[in-house]
Short mmCIF file of C-alpha atoms and ligand atoms in Angstrom, two decimals:
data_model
loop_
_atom_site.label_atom_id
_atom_site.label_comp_id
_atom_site.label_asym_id
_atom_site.label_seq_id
_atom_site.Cartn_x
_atom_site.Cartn_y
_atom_site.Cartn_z
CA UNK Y 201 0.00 0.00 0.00
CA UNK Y 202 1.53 3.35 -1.20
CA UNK Y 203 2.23 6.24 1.22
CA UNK Y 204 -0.45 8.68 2.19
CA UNK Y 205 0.72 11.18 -0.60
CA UNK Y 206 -0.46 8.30 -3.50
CA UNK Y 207 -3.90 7.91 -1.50
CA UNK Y 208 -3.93 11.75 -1.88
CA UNK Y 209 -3.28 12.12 -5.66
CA UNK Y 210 -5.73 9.65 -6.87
CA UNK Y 211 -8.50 11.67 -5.23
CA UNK Y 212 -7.25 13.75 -8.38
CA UNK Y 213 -9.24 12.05 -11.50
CA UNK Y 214 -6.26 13.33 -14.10
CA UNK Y 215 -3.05 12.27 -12.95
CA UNK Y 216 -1.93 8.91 -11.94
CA UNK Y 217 -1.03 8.00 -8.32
CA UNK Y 218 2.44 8.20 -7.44
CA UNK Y 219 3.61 4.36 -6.71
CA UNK Y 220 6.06 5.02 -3.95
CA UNK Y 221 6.63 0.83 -3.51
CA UNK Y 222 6.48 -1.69 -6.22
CA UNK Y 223 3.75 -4.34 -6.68
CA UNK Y 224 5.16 -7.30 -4.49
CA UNK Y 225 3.06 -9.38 -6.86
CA UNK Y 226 4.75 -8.01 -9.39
CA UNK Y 227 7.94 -6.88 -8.10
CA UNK Y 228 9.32 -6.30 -11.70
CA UNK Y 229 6.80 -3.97 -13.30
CA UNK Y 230 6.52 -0.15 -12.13
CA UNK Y 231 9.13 1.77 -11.70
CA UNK Y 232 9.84 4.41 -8.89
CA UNK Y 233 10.45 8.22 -8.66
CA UNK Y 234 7.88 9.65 -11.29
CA UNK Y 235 3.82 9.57 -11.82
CA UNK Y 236 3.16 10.03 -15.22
CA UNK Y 237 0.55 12.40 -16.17
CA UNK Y 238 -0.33 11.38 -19.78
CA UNK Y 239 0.67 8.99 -22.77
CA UNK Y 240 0.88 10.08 -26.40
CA UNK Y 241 1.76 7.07 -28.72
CA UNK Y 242 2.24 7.26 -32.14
CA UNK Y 243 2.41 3.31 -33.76
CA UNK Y 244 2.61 2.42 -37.12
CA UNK Y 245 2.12 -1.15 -37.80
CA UNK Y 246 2.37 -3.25 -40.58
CA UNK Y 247 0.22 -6.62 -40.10
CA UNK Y 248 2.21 -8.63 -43.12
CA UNK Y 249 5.31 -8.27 -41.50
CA UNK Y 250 3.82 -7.74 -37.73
CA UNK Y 251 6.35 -4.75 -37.76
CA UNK Y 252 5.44 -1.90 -35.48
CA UNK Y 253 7.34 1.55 -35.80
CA UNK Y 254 6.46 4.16 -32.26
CA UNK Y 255 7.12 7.23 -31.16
CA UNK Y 256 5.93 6.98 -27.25
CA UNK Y 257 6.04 10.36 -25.50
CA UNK Y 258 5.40 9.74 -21.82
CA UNK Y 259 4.68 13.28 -19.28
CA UNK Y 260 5.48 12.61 -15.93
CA UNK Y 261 6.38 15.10 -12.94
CA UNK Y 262 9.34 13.80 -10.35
CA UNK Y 263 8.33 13.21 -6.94
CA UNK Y 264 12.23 12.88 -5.91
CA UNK Y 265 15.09 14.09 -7.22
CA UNK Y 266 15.90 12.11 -10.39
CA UNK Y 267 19.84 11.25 -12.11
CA UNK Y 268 18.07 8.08 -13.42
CA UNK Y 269 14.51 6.70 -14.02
CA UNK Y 270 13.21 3.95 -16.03
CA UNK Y 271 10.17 2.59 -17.85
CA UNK Y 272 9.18 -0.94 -18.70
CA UNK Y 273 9.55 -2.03 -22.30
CA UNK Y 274 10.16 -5.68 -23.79
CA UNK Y 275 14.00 -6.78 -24.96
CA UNK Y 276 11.71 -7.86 -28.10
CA UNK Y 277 11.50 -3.86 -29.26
CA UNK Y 278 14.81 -2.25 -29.68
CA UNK Y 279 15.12 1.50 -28.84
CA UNK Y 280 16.17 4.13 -31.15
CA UNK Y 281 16.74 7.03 -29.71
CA UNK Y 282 15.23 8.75 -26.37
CA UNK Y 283 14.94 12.63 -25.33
CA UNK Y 284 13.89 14.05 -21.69
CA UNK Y 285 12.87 17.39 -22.30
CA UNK Y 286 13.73 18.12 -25.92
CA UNK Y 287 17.06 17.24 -25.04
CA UNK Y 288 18.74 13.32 -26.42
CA UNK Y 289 20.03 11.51 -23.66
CA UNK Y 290 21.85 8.23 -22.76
CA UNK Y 291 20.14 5.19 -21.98
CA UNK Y 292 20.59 1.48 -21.17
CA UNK Y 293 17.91 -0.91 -22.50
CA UNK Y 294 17.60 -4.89 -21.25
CA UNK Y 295 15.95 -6.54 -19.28
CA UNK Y 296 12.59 -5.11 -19.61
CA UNK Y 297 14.00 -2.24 -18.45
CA UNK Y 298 14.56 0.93 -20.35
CA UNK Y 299 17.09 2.91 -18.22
CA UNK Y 300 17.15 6.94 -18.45
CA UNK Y 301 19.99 9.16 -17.64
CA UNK Y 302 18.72 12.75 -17.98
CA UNK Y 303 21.79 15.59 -18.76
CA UNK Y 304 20.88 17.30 -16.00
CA UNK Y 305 19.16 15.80 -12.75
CA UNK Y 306 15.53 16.17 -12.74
CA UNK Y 307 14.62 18.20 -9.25
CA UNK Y 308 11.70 17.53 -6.92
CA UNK Y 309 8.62 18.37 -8.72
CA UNK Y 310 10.33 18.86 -12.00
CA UNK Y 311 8.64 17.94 -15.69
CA UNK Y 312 9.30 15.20 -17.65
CA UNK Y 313 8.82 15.20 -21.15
CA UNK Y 314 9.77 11.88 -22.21
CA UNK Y 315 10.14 10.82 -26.29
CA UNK Y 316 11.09 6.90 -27.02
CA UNK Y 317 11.52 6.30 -30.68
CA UNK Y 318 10.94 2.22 -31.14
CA UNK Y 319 10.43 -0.33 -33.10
CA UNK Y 320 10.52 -3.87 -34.35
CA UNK Y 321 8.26 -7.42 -34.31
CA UNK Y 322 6.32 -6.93 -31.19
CA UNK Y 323 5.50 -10.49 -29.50
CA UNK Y 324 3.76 -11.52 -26.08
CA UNK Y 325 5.67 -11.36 -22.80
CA UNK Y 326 6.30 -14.76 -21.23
CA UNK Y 327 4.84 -14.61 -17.49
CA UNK Y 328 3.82 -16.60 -15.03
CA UNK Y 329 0.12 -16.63 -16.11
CA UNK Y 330 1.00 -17.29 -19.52
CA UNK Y 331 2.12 -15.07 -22.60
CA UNK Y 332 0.82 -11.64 -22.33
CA UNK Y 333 1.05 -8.33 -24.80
CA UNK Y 334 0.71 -7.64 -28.33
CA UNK Y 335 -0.19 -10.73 -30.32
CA UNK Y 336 -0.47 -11.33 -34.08
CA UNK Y 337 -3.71 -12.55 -35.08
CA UNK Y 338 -4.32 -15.07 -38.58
CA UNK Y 339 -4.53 -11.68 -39.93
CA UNK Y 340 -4.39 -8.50 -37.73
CA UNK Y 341 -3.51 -8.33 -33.91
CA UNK Y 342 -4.53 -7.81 -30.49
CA UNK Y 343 -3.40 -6.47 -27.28
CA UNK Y 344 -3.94 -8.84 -24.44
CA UNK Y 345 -1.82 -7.11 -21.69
CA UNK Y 346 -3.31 -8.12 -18.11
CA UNK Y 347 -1.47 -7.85 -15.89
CA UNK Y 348 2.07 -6.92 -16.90
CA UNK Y 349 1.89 -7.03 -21.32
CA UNK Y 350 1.98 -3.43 -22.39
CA UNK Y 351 5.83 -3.04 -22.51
CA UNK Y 352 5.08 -6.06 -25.24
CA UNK Y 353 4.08 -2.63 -27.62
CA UNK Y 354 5.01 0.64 -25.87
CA UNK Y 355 7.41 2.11 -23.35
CA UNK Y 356 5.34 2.48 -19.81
CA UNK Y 357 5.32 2.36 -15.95
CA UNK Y 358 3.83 -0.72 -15.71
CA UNK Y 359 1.69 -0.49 -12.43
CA UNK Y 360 -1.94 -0.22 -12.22
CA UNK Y 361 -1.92 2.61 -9.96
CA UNK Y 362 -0.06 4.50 -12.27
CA UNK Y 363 -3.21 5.50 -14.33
CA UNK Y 364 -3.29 8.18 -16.87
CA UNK Y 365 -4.96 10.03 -19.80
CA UNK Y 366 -4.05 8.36 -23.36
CA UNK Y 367 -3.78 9.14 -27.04
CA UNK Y 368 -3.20 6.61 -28.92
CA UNK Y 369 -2.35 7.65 -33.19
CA UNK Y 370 -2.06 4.00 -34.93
CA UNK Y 371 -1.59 3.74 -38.23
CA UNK Y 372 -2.13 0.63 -40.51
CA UNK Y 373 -2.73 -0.78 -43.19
CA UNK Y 374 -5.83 -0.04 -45.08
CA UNK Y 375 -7.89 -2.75 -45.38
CA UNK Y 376 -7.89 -3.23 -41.81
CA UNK Y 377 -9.96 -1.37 -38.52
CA UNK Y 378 -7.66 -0.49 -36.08
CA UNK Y 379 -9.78 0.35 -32.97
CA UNK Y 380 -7.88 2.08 -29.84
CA UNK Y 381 -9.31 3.25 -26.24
CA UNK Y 382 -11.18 6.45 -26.39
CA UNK Y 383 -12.97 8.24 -28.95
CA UNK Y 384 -11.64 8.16 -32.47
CA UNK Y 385 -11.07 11.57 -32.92
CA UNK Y 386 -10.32 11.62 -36.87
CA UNK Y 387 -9.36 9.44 -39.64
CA UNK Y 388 -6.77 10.22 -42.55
CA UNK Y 389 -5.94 7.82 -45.57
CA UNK Y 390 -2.68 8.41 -46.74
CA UNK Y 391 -1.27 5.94 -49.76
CA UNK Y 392 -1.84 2.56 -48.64
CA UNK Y 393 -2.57 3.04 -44.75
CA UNK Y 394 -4.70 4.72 -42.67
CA UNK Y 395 -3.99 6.44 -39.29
CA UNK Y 396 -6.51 6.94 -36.59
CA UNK Y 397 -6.32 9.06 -33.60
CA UNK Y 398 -7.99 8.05 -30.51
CA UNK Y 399 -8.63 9.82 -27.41
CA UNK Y 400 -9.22 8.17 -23.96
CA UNK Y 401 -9.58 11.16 -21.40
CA UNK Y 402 -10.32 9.42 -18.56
CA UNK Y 403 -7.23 8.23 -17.14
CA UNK Y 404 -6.45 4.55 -17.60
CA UNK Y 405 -4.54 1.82 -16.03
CA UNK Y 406 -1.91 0.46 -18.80
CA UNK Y 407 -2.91 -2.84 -19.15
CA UNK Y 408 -6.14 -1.55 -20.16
CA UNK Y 409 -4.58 0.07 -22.92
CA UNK Y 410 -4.88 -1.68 -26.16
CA UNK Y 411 -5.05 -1.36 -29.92
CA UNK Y 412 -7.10 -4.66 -32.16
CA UNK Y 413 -6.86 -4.84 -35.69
CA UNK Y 414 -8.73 -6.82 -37.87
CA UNK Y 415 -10.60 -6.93 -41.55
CA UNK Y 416 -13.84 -6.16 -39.42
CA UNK Y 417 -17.35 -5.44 -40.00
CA UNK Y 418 -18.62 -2.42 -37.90
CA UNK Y 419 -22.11 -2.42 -36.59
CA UNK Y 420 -23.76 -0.04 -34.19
CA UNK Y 421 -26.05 -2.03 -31.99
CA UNK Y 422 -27.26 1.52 -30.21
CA UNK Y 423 -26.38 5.06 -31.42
CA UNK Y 424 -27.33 8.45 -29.39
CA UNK Y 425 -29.08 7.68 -26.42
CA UNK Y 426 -27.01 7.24 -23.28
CA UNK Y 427 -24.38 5.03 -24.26
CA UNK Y 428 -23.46 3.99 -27.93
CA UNK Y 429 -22.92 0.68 -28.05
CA UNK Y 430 -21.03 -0.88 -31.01
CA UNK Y 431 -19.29 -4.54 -32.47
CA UNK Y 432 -16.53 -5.58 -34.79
CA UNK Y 433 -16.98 -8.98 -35.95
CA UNK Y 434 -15.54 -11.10 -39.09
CA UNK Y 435 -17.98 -10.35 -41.95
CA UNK Y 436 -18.82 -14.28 -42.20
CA UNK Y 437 -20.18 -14.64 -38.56
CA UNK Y 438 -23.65 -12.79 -39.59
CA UNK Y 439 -26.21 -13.99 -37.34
CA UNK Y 440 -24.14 -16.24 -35.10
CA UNK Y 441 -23.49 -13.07 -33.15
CA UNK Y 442 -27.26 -11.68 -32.59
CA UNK Y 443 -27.98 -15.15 -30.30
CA UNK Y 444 -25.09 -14.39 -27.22
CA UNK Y 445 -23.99 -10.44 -28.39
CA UNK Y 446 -28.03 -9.33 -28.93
CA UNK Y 447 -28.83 -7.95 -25.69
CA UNK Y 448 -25.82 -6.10 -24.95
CA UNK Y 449 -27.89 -2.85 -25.27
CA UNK Y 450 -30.32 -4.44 -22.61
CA UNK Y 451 -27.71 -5.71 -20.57
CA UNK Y 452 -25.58 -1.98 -20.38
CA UNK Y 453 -29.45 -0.42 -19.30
CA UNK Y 454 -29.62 -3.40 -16.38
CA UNK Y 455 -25.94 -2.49 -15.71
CA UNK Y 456 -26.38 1.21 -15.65
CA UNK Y 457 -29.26 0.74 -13.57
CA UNK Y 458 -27.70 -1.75 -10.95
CA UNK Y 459 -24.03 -0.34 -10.59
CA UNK Y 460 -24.78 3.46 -11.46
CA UNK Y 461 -23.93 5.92 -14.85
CA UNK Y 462 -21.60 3.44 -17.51
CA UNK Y 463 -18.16 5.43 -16.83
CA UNK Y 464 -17.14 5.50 -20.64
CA UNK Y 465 -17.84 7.36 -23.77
CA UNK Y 466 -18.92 3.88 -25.46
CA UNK Y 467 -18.99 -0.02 -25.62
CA UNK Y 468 -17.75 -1.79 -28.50
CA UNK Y 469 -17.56 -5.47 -28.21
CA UNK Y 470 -14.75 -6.91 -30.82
CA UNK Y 471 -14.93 -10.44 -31.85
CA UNK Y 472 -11.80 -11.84 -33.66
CA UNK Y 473 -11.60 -14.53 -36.46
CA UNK Y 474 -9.00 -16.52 -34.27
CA UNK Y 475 -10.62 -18.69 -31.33
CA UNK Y 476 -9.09 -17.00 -28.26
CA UNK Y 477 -8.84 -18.89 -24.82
CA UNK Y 478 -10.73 -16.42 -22.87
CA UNK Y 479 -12.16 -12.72 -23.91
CA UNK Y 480 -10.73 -9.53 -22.09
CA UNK Y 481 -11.47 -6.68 -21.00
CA UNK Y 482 -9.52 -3.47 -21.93
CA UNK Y 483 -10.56 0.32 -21.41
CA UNK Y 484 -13.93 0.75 -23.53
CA UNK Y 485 -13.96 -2.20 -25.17
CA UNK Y 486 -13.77 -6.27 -24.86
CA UNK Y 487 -12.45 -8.76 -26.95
CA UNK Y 488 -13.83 -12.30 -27.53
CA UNK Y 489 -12.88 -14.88 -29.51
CA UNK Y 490 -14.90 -16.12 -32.56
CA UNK Y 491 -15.46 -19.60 -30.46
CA UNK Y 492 -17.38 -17.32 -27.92
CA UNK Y 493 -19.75 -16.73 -30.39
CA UNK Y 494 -21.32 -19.90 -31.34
CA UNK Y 495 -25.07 -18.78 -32.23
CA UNK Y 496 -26.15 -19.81 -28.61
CA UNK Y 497 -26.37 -18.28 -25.49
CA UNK Y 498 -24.07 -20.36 -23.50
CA UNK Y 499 -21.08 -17.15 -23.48
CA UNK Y 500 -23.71 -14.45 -22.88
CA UNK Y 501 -22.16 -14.92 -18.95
CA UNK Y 502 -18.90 -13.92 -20.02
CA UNK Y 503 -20.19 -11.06 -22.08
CA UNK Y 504 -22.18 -9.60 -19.25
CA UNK Y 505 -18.84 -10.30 -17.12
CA UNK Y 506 -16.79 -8.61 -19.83
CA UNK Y 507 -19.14 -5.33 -19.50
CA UNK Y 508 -18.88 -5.44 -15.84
CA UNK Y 509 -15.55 -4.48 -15.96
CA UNK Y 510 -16.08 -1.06 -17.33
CA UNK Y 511 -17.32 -0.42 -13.90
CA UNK Y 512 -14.97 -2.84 -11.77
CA UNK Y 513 -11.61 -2.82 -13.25
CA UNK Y 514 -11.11 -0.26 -15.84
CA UNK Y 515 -13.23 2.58 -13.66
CA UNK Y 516 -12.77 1.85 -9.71
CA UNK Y 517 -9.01 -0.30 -10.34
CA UNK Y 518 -7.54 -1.87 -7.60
CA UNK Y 519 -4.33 -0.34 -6.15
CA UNK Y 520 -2.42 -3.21 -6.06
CA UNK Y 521 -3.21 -6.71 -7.58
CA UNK Y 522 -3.57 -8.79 -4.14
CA UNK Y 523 -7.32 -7.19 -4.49
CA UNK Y 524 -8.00 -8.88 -7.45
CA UNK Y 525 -11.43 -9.67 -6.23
CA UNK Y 526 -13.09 -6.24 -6.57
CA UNK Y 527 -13.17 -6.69 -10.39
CA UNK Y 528 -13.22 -10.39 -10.92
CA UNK Y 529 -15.69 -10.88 -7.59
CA UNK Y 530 -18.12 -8.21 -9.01
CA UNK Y 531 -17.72 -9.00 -12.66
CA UNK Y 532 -18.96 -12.76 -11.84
CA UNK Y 533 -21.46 -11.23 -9.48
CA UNK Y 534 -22.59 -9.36 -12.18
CA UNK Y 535 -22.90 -12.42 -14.80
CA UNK Y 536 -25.75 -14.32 -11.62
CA UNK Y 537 -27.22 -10.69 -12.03
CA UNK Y 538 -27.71 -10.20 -15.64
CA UNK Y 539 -28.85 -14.51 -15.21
CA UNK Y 540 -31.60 -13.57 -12.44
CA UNK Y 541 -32.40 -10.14 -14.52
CA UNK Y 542 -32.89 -11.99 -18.36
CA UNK Y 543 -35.18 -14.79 -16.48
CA UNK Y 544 -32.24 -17.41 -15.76
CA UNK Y 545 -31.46 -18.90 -12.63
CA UNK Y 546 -31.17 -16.11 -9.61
CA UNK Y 547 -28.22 -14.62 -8.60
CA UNK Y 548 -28.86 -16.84 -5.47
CA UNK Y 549 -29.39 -19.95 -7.40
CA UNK Y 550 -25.89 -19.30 -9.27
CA UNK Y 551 -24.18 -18.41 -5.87
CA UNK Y 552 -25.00 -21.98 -4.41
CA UNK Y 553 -24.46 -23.86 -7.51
CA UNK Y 554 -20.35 -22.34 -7.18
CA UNK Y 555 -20.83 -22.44 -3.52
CA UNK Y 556 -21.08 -26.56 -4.38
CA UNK Y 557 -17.96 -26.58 -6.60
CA UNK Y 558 -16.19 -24.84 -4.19
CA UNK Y 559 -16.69 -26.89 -1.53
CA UNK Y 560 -15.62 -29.39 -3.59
CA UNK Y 561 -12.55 -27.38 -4.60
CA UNK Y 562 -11.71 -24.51 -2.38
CA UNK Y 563 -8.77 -22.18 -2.84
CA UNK Y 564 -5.50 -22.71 -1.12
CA UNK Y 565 -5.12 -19.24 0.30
CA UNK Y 566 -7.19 -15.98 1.66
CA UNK Y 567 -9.62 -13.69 -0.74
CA UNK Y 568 -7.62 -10.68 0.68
CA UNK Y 569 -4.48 -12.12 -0.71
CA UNK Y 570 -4.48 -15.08 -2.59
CA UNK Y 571 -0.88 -15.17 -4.00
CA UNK Y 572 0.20 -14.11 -7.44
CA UNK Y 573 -0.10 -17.83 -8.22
CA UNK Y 574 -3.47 -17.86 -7.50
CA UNK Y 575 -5.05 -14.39 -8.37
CA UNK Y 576 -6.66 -15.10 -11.65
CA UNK Y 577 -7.88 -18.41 -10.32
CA UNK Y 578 -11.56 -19.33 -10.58
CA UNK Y 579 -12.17 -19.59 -6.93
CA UNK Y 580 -11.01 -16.09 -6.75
CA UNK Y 581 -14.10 -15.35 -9.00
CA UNK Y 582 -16.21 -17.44 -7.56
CA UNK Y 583 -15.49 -16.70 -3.45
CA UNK Y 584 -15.38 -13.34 -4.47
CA UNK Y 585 -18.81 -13.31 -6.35
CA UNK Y 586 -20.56 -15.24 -3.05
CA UNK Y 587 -18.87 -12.75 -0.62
CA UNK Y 588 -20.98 -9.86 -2.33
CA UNK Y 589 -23.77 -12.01 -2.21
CA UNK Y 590 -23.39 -12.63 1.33
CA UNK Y 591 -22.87 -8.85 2.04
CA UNK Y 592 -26.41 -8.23 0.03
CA UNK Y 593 -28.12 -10.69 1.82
CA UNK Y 594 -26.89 -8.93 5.31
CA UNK Y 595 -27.84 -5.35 4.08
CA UNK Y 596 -31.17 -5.96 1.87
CA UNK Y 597 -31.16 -5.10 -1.90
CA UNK Y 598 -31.90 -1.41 -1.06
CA UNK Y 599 -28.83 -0.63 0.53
CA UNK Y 600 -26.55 -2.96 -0.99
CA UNK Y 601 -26.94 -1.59 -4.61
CA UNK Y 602 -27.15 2.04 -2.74
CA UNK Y 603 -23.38 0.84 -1.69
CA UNK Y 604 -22.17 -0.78 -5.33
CA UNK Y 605 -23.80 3.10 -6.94
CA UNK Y 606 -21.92 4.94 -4.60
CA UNK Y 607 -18.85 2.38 -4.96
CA UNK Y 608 -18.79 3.54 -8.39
CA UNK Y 609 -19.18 6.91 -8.25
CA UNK Y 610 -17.18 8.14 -5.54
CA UNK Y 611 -14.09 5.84 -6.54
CA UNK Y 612 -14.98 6.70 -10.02
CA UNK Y 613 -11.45 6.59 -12.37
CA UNK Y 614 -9.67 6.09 -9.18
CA UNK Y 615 -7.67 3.04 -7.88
CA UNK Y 616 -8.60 1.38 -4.58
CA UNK Y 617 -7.48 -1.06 -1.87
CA UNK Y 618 -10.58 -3.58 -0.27
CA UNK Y 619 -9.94 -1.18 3.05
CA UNK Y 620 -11.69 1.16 0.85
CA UNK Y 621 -14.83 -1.11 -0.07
CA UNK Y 622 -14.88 -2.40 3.75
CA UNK Y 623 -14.99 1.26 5.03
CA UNK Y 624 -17.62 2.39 2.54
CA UNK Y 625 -19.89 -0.41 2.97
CA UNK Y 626 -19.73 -0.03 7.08
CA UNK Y 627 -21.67 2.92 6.07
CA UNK Y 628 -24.38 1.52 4.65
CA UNK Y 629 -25.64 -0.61 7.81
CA UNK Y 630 -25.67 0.11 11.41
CA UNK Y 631 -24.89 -3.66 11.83
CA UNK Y 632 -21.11 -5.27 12.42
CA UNK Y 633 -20.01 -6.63 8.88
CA UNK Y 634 -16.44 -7.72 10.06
CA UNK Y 635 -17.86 -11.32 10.56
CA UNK Y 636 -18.63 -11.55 6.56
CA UNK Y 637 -15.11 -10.18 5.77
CA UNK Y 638 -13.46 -12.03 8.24
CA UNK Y 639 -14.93 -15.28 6.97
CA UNK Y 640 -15.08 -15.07 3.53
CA UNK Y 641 -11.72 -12.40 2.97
CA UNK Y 642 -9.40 -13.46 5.31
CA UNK Y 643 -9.68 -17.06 6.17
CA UNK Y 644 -8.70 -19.84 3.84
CA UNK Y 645 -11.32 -21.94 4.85
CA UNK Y 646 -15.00 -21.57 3.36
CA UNK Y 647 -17.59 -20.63 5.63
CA UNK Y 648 -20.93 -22.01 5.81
CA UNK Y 649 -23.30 -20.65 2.93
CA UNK Y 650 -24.88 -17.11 3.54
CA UNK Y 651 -28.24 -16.78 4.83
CA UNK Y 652 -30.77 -14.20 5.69
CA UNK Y 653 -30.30 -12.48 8.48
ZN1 ZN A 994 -12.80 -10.79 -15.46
#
């Protein structure tokens, strides 16, 4: 947990928090001394040749005094040439590292203007939860960067705390949509390619960041009205994607209605021609894989939970990783929600269903921490899902969605620890609720199925 000065600054909606201690889940992303206050990147990318040209220019203020800083960026992209300030300065890059030396020392307080000139064949970082990052596609490419793939395509500071406006230029080749986080803000054809310039002005955690390309049809499933909701999909999937994808419109009303005002411009839901192990959720958008979209409605679950996140996740982030559980808990509480709302089983149906496979297979360590190991484990989903439910049956539906609305709103583009949640929601009840987070977030063993009180 960062100092009181980080807690401070993220009360501030436009700059990122100031990480004053590395993730000790991820001990190797993040860097130290700096809190960047915005991200321009400028890619070109060819999809033949999956070659990607960038110009990253990172604004940051010091919150030390600086001789050296660095930023996270893959040994798979070799650096051409970095400035601080206008000026071009020496660096060191390897291991994942990019390694600044400014002419002059940066004071206390002191801007950083920060240009990295890149390129080369971007590929997924190896990690512990698999390959992560920028991935070529059959033909095009995605961005699959949770938790630690961004430095797979640009030069960053690779913590989620360290949230921050974007714009994101990428240019490619013409026969393909390249869609980026934020608004498209204009399009220019120029020879063979085409460069689009996207704008994403709330400030965003950088594994949300992400750029898919693709031969894609565009549809608009709602235009105007609150929120415009759109899809990409492969021109041959036609109606296969009206049976699980139809009632997104439906589901962002129930959403918007259950966890307060969708925090985003717009929802666009991408579906790739390459089968894809699991969809993802990045700032604005989600992709799924063309085997999530079958022509039934067994995925609609994961599209509800990939929705979810705009709220929990991409909006209210956790601070630090070990709280995993207040975007995967409420995304899969939100898939028995959208079940119970669109006449499937109730949310309290789905909770003891899980509760019965995790009884049968509970999770080796505590909700509050389970272990970088274990944090993108099902249980994690699961526990986390039934410890919401157990905290709605103890406060009554009134006040329990009165405390996800104002969840959402007053941590709104913010990061958060599950201190934060525990505090907010003791304000919703005059009752004790340590006994529900003492069961279900810090004891490994499950407790007994929550009932009415
Ligand atoms: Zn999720």
């Amino acid at each position: 947990m960062p100092g009181r000065l980080a807690k401070k600054a993220s009360h501030t909606p436009t700059l990122s928090a100031a990480s004053h201690e590395l993730d000790p889940y991820l001990p190797d992303s993040g860097n130290l001394g700096y809190r960047v206050s915005r991200y321009d990147l400028d890619i070109e990318y060819r999809v033949d040749s999956n070659r990607l040209a960038g110009t990253a220019t990172v604004t940051a203020t010091a919150y030390q005094p600086l001789r050296k800083f660095s930023l996270d960026l893959a040994d798979s992209l070799r650096v051409q040439r970095v400035s601080v300030n206008g000026r071009r300065v020496r660096y060191a890059h390897r291991s994942g590292k990019l390694a600044v030396t400014p002419t002059d020392a940066i004071p206390a307080g002191g801007a950083l203007t920060v240009e990295v000139r890149y390129g080369g064949n971007p590929r997924p970082v190896r990690s512990r939860w698999g390959t992560v990052g920028w991935e070529e596609l059959e033909n095009g490419a995605l961005c699959a960067n949770q938790p630690n793939g961004a430095p797979s395509w640009f030069p960053c500071d690779d913590h989620p705390e360290a949230k921050a406006p974007f714009r994101i230029r990428i240019t490619t080749d013409s026969p393909y949509f390249a869609l980026a986080n934020g608004r498209l803000i204009s399009t220019r054809r120029r020879a063979a390619m085409t460069e689009r310039v996207y704008e994403q002005v709330e400030p965003m955690a950088t594994y949300l960041a992400s750029i898919q390309i693709g031969q894609y049809e565009h549809r608009v499933l709602a235009e105007g009205g609150d929120v415009p909701v759109h899809a990409l999909l492969p021109a041959a999937l036609g109606e296969a994607f009206d049976a699980g994808f139809g009632r997104q419109v439906e589901m962002v009303e129930a959403f918007t209605e259950m966890f307060g005002p969708y925090p985003f411009p717009a929802y666009t839901a991408v579906v790739t021609e390459d089968p894809l192990d699991i969809p993802l959720e990045a700032q604005g958008f989600s992709t799924f894989g063309v085997n999530h979209c079958d022509g039934t409605l067994d995925h609609e679950r994961l599209v509800a939970h990939e929705l979810a996140h705009q709220w929990f996740g991409n909006s209210v982030t956790a601070a630090r990783w070990r709280d995993i559980w207040l975007h995967e808990g409420f995304a899969c509480y939100a898939e028995w929600l959208w079940s119970q709302h669109s006449g499937g089983r109730s949310a309290d149906e789905c909770a003891r269903h899980y509760y019965a496979k995790l009884v049968a297979e509970p999770g080796p360590t505590t909700l509050a921490d389970p272990g970088p190991d274990e944090m993108f484990s099902d249980w994690v989903y699961k526990r986390g899902a039934i410890t919401l439910h157990a905290l709605r049956l103890r406060l009554g539906d009134g006040d329990f969605f009165a405390l996800i609305r104002r969840w959402t709103e007053k941590y709104a583009y913010r990061c958060v620890t599950t201190e934060d949640f525990v505090a907010l929601a003791s304000t919703f009840t005059r009752e004790p609720l340590g006994d529900i987070w003492q069961d279900w977030l810090h004891t490994v063993d499950l407790p007994a199925f929550p009932t009415m009180r």
